[in-house]
Structure formats: C-alpha cells, structure tokens
Amino acid sequence: VSLALGAYHFGVVSPLTAPASMIGIPLAGLTLAFGYLASVCSAVHPSIGEIAGWPAMVVGGGLVSFVEWIDGWRGTSLWMPRVSAVWTIAFTAFAVWWMWGGRIKGLRGGVAFVLVGALTAGQFLNARVDDDVVVRADMLDVGNGTCILLRSGREAVLYDCGSGYFAVGERTIPDAVRALGGWRTERVFVSHPNLDHFNGLVDVVRAFGVREVVVGEGVVRAADGDSDGAPALVMRDLFARGVSVRTAAVGDSFVLGEVTIDVVWPEKGAEFGRDNDSSLVLVVRAPTDAGEKRIVLCGDIEKEGLAGVSRAVPDLRADIMEVPHHGSAKPAAYAFVSELDPAVALQSTGARRMHDERWDEVKAGRVWLMTARDGAVWGAVMRDGEIRSGAMRGTPPTKSPAPP
C-alpha cells in the first residue's frame, strides 16, 4: 500500500520490502528483547550486563548482514520517474481496495485495473524531453561545483556531480534529476579529479543504477598516485559495485538519443601541471533542420587546456557552452568564450563570482545565466534550430531565432 507514497516522495520503489521485512522484523524484535534484558542485567551488575548483551550483538549483527546482503542485489530499490499526485492517490486507493478484499473480477475491477495500469505507464512514457527538443542541458544549482544533466529523447547522462556541499549526492542531485525527468541516467562523465566535480558520484551511482563512469586520464593518474585519496576511494567503490570505468581522450565518441558527444580534450597520454587542464571537454553535436548545433562542456580548463582545445579544434563554435572553471576571470578564458561565441553561456558558481565586472565585455550580446543568481539554469537546442534557455528563478525563458 505504501509503494506509491514512497515513489511520490522519494522516487524509490522497493519490491522486496514485504518479503525482506518478514525476515528482518523478527530479527529486530529479538535484538530489542536481548538489548532490554542486557539493560536490566547491567543495573544489577555491569559484568552480568556485558555477558547478557552478547546475544543482542550476535542477532543484531546478523540483521545488519542480512540488510546489507539484500541491499547488494540488483533491483532491490528501483528509482521511478517523477510521478503525479493523481497517480499516487489512484494507485494507493487501488492497493487499499485490493488488500481489503477486492479482486480483478467483473467490470468495475477490470476498469480500475486498466486505469491504474494506464496511469502507471504514462509516468514512464512522459519521462522524456519534449518532441521539439533535440537536446537539453540543465546546469543544477550546486553552489561551488558542477553538475550538468544532458537529455535527448528518453536518454540522459550527467557531466560531473560535485559541490562544495559534501552531501550533494544524497538528495540534492537525485531529487533535481528526477524532477527534470532524467531518472534513467546510466552514464556519468567526471571531468577531472577535483572534489567539487565528483564528490556526489558514489551516491548518484546508487540512486540511478549508473552502469558506466567515463573519466579522463587525469582521474586515473590521481587515483594511482594516492591510494588513500578521494579519487582512489571512489574508484574502489565503483569497482565493488560492478560499475564500468572507462577512460576517454580525444577521438572518443558517445551517442545520447539523437545527438553525438565527442571528446575533444585532453589528448591521450598528455600530462599537465594542473589537474584543471586535464578536464574532459565535450562537444555535443545536435542535428537540426537549420544544420548542426553544438553544446560545449569545458570543466575547469585553464590557460593550457584552453589553448590546447583551440589548437586541436580551430573551427570550434558553440551555440550553448559551459563557462570554463566556474567563470574564473582570466584573459585566456575571455578569449576562449569570445572565440566560441555562444548564444547562451551557463556558469555554475557560488556567490563570490556573481558580480565580476571583468566578464562584462564578453557577456554583452549573449544570454548569460549563472546558478548563484538564477538557480538551476538550462539551454536547449530545438528541432528547428532555435536555441532556447531559461532558469528556475528570476530569468524568463529566451530563444534565439533559427537561421533562415
């Protein structure tokens, strides 16, 4: 009966809840009973309480082992797309009716079953971008960090998932991605080994059942160079969960719905003085009626990386782009953004960079959205070639006309 409420509030359905509880609840009851007995014995004498507490430790340990074992199964927890209040009420009412003694017999039962089934199917079928959108990039508001959701058709990937807020992967990212309709997010790109770009990864993998994590060679080198560092710890967790880790470099490509994602930086085997310059730079190529449109994601590339991308792809232009390194004000960054000449620039940053006047000349003539001011921001390539953008607060949606 509670399945629909869990899906509505938390986006999770746990099919094994009932059978697992039939085993877990008696173990929990025994643990409590032995625990109370140990408390009473401790009041008589601490040494007697210590002996009496041993059964509680054994049974409680068994309960923990059982829960961890069940939790390791695939399909124990299934993430749902965003579901409506109407579906939640209808499913809950149907479940109560069924448990109270209803059966799928007769016209009324059949109609109820069909209606609830149709509503359920509709929740999954609606989890996609609109038909007139080829690809959409949503930059989440994670403060000092980066998390970008790319969606095309029914498919979605994440580019980075980190923040200065260390619990960002527990609820913030999963709730936002689910609300946007990207609940089937089986691949994550991690641009480089800075915590504000990947510290939510382990939680995100658990939330969405991520199957593949794509990293640059900089992440691999960081993990190999310090076995106790954050990149190494995360890599070990991914391997333990059976998640495939793929190293990418220039020349690698991926398909997302109707678009192609090309890696244009860094070159294979390249090493850098700063981790930022090893950031994976992705070019999302979207076919439209007005020709190909591009979204460029830059990570934290700085002077060396910016020059490398310009050298490797001298004709690179962007319709939508991520502002490099959260909008760090450097001459090389000004020149790079001006060179790519995007209609829409998305900047993920904290409040410190919100009013940096050094960018004013570059901002002129283009839509410039930043998370510190506008909340979560987005840019979309439409099927007719229009470039649209908007924000979750404060900035009305805008669009640039498709070229003739």
XYZ file of C-alpha atoms in Angstrom:
404
model
C 0.000 0.000 0.000
C 2.866 2.381 0.761
C 4.705 1.811 -2.540
C 3.058 4.764 -4.304
C 3.737 7.152 -1.413
C 7.412 6.136 -1.443
C 7.606 6.699 -5.182
C 5.947 10.115 -4.868
C 8.070 11.449 -2.009
C 11.399 9.711 -2.548
C 11.327 8.432 -6.139
C 12.077 4.885 -4.978
C 10.125 1.635 -5.173
C 11.410 -1.348 -3.182
C 9.714 -4.562 -4.431
C 11.423 -6.730 -1.811
C 10.237 -4.673 1.167
C 7.447 -7.035 2.216
C 9.333 -10.377 1.981
C 12.509 -8.891 3.469
C 10.515 -7.448 6.372
C 9.097 -10.903 7.177
C 12.666 -11.993 7.929
C 14.036 -8.717 9.263
C 11.288 -7.793 11.742
C 11.653 -10.951 13.897
C 15.435 -10.406 13.991
C 14.874 -6.779 15.007
C 12.447 -7.916 17.716
C 14.975 -10.404 19.110
C 17.684 -7.740 19.084
C 15.458 -5.395 21.101
C 14.469 -8.147 23.533
C 18.073 -9.145 24.191
C 19.012 -5.479 24.457
C 16.369 -4.785 27.118
C 17.495 -7.878 29.007
C 21.098 -6.647 28.908
C 19.976 -3.229 30.237
C 18.208 -4.837 33.181
C 21.219 -7.075 33.905
C 23.544 -4.059 33.761
C 21.511 -2.442 36.528
C 22.296 -5.450 38.705
C 25.970 -5.622 37.780
C 27.903 -4.319 34.742
C 29.683 -7.626 34.154
C 26.376 -9.515 34.025
C 25.046 -6.917 31.557
C 28.098 -7.382 29.378
C 27.508 -11.140 29.211
C 23.772 -10.694 28.626
C 24.468 -8.204 25.823
C 26.347 -10.770 23.728
C 23.180 -12.352 22.204
C 21.953 -8.857 21.196
C 25.275 -8.229 19.415
C 25.082 -11.563 17.594
C 21.455 -11.220 16.477
C 21.887 -7.516 15.667
C 24.991 -8.282 13.634
C 23.034 -10.915 11.731
C 20.298 -8.373 10.997
C 22.848 -5.869 9.665
C 24.486 -8.554 7.488
C 21.075 -9.583 6.128
C 20.143 -5.994 5.257
C 23.498 -5.367 3.546
C 23.169 -8.628 1.612
C 19.687 -7.740 0.361
C 20.797 -4.189 -0.444
C 23.526 -5.558 -2.707
C 21.019 -7.239 -5.024
C 20.181 -5.544 -8.310
C 16.588 -4.394 -8.351
C 16.226 -4.121 -4.577
C 15.485 -0.425 -4.973
C 14.072 0.871 -8.243
C 14.140 4.594 -8.989
C 10.999 5.973 -10.566
C 10.436 8.986 -12.773
C 8.603 11.899 -11.212
C 5.051 10.714 -10.509
C 1.931 12.824 -10.152
C -0.332 13.242 -7.146
C -3.198 11.818 -9.233
C -1.245 8.608 -9.872
C -0.259 8.370 -6.197
C -3.851 8.684 -4.993
C -5.191 6.294 -7.643
C -2.529 3.629 -7.013
C -2.908 3.863 -3.215
C -6.711 3.628 -3.426
C -6.422 0.634 -5.730
C -3.937 -1.074 -3.381
C -6.158 -0.482 -0.341
C -9.184 -1.818 -2.219
C -7.214 -4.879 -3.291
C -5.880 -5.599 0.208
C -9.353 -5.065 1.715
C -10.685 -7.913 -0.374
C -11.147 -6.615 -3.900
C -10.390 -8.839 -6.877
C -9.889 -8.207 -10.596
C -13.277 -9.640 -11.459
C -16.209 -8.080 -13.144
C -16.424 -4.778 -14.990
C -15.523 -2.487 -12.071
C -12.397 -4.408 -11.126
C -11.277 -4.593 -14.744
C -11.810 -0.871 -15.322
C -9.912 0.011 -12.125
C -7.001 -2.223 -13.100
C -6.816 -0.753 -16.628
C -6.992 2.854 -15.394
C -4.252 2.396 -12.799
C -2.134 0.495 -15.332
C -2.549 3.266 -17.910
C -1.642 5.945 -15.359
C 1.453 3.966 -14.354
C 2.575 3.545 -17.957
C 2.029 7.257 -18.518
C 4.506 8.175 -15.763
C 7.251 6.291 -17.611
C 6.287 7.409 -21.116
C 6.327 11.080 -20.088
C 9.895 10.863 -18.753
C 11.490 12.429 -21.808
C 12.228 15.824 -23.282
C 9.570 17.401 -25.468
C 9.411 16.180 -29.057
C 10.540 19.567 -30.406
C 13.753 19.429 -28.319
C 16.808 17.695 -29.792
C 18.961 18.065 -26.677
C 18.723 19.994 -23.430
C 21.441 20.834 -20.886
C 20.351 21.563 -17.309
C 23.020 23.027 -15.032
C 21.983 22.278 -11.445
C 22.417 24.811 -8.680
C 25.096 23.090 -6.566
C 26.930 26.205 -5.367
C 30.698 25.966 -5.813
C 30.772 22.899 -8.025
C 29.350 21.447 -11.228
C 26.563 19.067 -12.187
C 25.031 19.167 -15.674
C 22.234 16.908 -16.885
C 22.162 16.259 -20.643
C 18.956 14.813 -22.110
C 17.942 13.746 -25.597
C 14.793 11.732 -26.195
C 14.449 9.285 -23.300
C 18.164 9.128 -22.566
C 20.207 11.150 -20.085
C 23.787 11.467 -18.828
C 25.465 13.545 -16.150
C 28.552 15.658 -16.705
C 30.166 15.947 -13.277
C 28.275 15.625 -9.990
C 30.030 17.563 -7.283
C 29.842 20.558 -4.990
C 31.486 22.228 -2.037
C 28.500 20.791 -0.161
C 29.571 17.205 0.578
C 26.101 15.657 0.890
C 25.036 16.920 -2.539
C 24.663 13.395 -3.934
C 22.344 12.134 -1.217
C 19.218 14.099 -2.103
C 20.016 17.335 -3.972
C 21.213 15.835 -7.255
C 18.887 12.779 -7.309
C 15.817 14.900 -6.485
C 16.663 17.513 -9.116
C 17.460 14.980 -11.837
C 14.311 13.022 -11.111
C 12.203 16.201 -11.153
C 13.658 17.069 -14.563
C 12.830 13.623 -15.949
C 16.351 12.178 -16.136
C 15.645 9.194 -13.897
C 17.281 6.767 -16.378
C 20.811 8.119 -16.067
C 23.169 5.198 -16.617
C 26.347 7.104 -17.552
C 28.278 9.824 -15.752
C 31.236 11.815 -17.107
C 33.742 13.005 -14.499
C 35.772 15.821 -15.985
C 38.789 15.819 -13.635
C 39.899 14.868 -10.099
C 38.668 17.896 -8.141
C 36.206 17.046 -5.356
C 33.739 19.754 -6.365
C 33.216 17.807 -9.597
C 32.769 14.263 -8.278
C 32.059 14.132 -4.540
C 28.417 13.163 -5.202
C 29.359 10.304 -7.539
C 29.020 7.348 -5.149
C 25.552 8.446 -4.031
C 24.467 9.190 -7.600
C 25.618 5.739 -8.745
C 23.480 4.185 -6.017
C 20.480 6.382 -6.799
C 20.305 5.852 -10.556
C 21.911 2.463 -11.026
C 24.707 4.028 -13.087
C 26.393 1.397 -15.281
C 29.347 3.367 -16.660
C 31.533 6.210 -15.423
C 33.701 7.948 -18.025
C 36.823 9.681 -16.736
C 39.869 11.398 -18.168
C 43.381 10.078 -17.662
C 43.894 12.768 -15.010
C 41.411 10.989 -12.723
C 43.170 7.650 -13.221
C 46.588 9.185 -12.502
C 45.256 10.846 -9.347
C 43.843 7.526 -8.135
C 47.066 5.643 -8.909
C 49.206 8.317 -7.265
C 47.470 8.277 -3.879
C 45.776 5.056 -2.778
C 44.147 6.850 0.167
C 42.963 9.890 -1.802
C 39.367 10.622 -2.757
C 39.711 9.542 -6.446
C 41.150 6.167 -5.397
C 38.454 5.606 -2.771
C 35.710 6.411 -5.268
C 37.250 4.147 -7.932
C 37.377 1.241 -5.483
C 33.737 1.801 -4.591
C 32.755 1.831 -8.273
C 34.603 -1.428 -8.941
C 32.990 -3.023 -5.868
C 29.565 -2.099 -7.227
C 30.314 -3.550 -10.652
C 30.280 -0.146 -12.361
C 32.352 0.018 -15.540
C 35.001 2.753 -15.515
C 36.085 3.912 -18.962
C 38.984 6.231 -19.700
C 38.323 8.715 -22.510
C 40.503 11.029 -24.581
C 40.455 12.909 -27.885
C 38.738 10.846 -30.589
C 36.256 9.042 -28.354
C 32.552 9.485 -29.078
C 29.291 8.568 -27.375
C 25.678 8.520 -28.528
C 22.898 10.073 -26.470
C 19.463 9.830 -28.024
C 19.640 11.884 -31.212
C 22.997 13.553 -30.529
C 26.665 12.617 -30.615
C 29.068 13.519 -27.810
C 32.699 13.959 -28.920
C 35.677 14.214 -26.586
C 37.940 16.986 -27.928
C 40.294 17.295 -24.943
C 42.658 16.079 -23.492
C 44.879 14.195 -25.895
C 45.759 10.650 -24.925
C 48.870 10.437 -22.752
C 49.053 14.192 -22.126
C 50.162 15.332 -18.682
C 49.582 18.722 -17.115
C 50.937 20.836 -14.321
C 47.408 21.432 -13.000
C 44.547 18.933 -12.763
C 42.163 21.547 -14.149
C 43.798 21.410 -17.567
C 43.146 17.646 -17.774
C 39.362 18.271 -17.770
C 37.316 16.302 -20.291
C 35.966 18.785 -22.845
C 32.857 17.502 -24.600
C 31.203 18.762 -27.766
C 27.563 17.723 -28.131
C 26.589 17.739 -31.800
C 22.850 18.102 -32.389
C 21.279 17.738 -35.857
C 18.504 20.255 -36.575
C 16.506 21.467 -39.572
C 18.824 24.502 -39.664
C 22.043 22.472 -39.564
C 24.196 21.156 -36.762
C 24.145 22.953 -33.393
C 26.684 22.453 -30.635
C 26.863 22.425 -26.853
C 30.371 22.644 -25.366
C 31.143 21.500 -21.814
C 34.512 22.686 -20.529
C 35.066 21.551 -16.960
C 37.805 23.597 -15.313
C 40.239 24.014 -18.213
C 42.574 26.965 -17.803
C 45.293 28.544 -19.947
C 46.998 25.325 -21.105
C 43.760 23.448 -21.712
C 42.048 26.389 -23.413
C 44.973 26.806 -25.796
C 45.008 23.049 -26.445
C 41.322 22.939 -27.389
C 41.699 25.946 -29.713
C 44.679 24.265 -31.329
C 43.002 20.865 -31.673
C 39.658 22.210 -32.983
C 40.448 25.607 -34.537
C 36.982 25.995 -36.060
C 35.102 25.126 -32.871
C 31.985 27.208 -32.254
C 29.267 26.818 -29.638
C 25.580 27.638 -29.518
C 25.439 26.800 -25.809
C 28.501 26.439 -23.597
C 29.609 25.982 -20.023
C 31.780 28.882 -18.883
C 35.237 27.402 -18.099
C 36.287 26.944 -14.467
C 33.077 28.355 -12.983
C 33.768 31.724 -14.596
C 37.264 32.256 -13.198
C 38.271 35.647 -14.620
C 41.374 35.088 -16.763
C 42.325 36.611 -20.147
C 42.600 33.162 -21.746
C 39.029 32.370 -20.657
C 37.676 35.676 -22.026
C 39.305 34.963 -25.380
C 38.068 31.362 -25.469
C 34.422 32.218 -24.796
C 34.569 35.062 -27.332
C 36.106 32.698 -29.879
C 33.373 30.076 -29.446
C 30.768 32.875 -29.498
C 27.849 31.072 -27.809
C 24.308 32.410 -27.890
C 23.868 31.040 -24.346
C 26.556 30.768 -21.649
C 25.889 28.751 -18.488
C 28.017 29.483 -15.423
C 27.999 27.227 -12.360
C 29.346 29.220 -9.442
C 28.913 30.380 -5.890
C 28.092 33.949 -4.928
C 31.737 35.082 -4.962
C 31.867 35.296 -8.771
C 28.338 36.595 -9.285
C 29.219 40.263 -9.893
C 32.630 40.008 -11.548
C 32.759 43.019 -13.877
C 35.795 41.684 -15.730
C 33.433 39.467 -17.767
C 31.096 42.296 -18.788
C 32.550 42.794 -22.270
C 32.294 39.063 -23.045
C 28.740 38.857 -21.684
C 27.498 41.622 -23.985
C 25.148 40.425 -26.725
C 24.542 36.953 -25.347
C 22.354 35.253 -22.739
C 24.494 34.698 -19.649
C 22.934 32.571 -16.906
C 24.604 31.789 -13.592
C 23.445 29.460 -10.850
C 24.345 31.836 -7.986
C 21.865 34.386 -9.309
C 19.361 32.367 -11.335
C 19.238 28.978 -9.607
C 19.303 25.957 -11.893
C 19.721 27.136 -15.498
C 19.259 25.468 -18.851
C 19.831 25.704 -22.581
C 18.108 23.670 -25.282
C 18.572 23.027 -28.991
C 15.217 22.858 -30.747
C 14.440 20.766 -33.794
C 14.022 23.855 -35.996
C 17.426 25.215 -34.918
C 16.268 27.683 -32.253
C 18.384 27.990 -29.133
C 16.282 28.388 -26.030
C 17.315 29.000 -22.444
C 15.921 29.797 -19.053
C 16.276 29.491 -15.309
C 14.328 28.107 -12.411
C 14.065 31.502 -10.771
C 14.318 35.125 -11.797
C 15.095 34.838 -15.525
C 12.292 34.282 -18.077
C 12.902 31.770 -20.897
C 14.541 33.226 -24.006
C 15.078 31.995 -27.510
C 17.200 32.921 -30.460
C 15.587 32.596 -33.900
C 16.603 29.788 -36.179
C 18.713 30.974 -39.104
C 16.932 31.117 -42.466
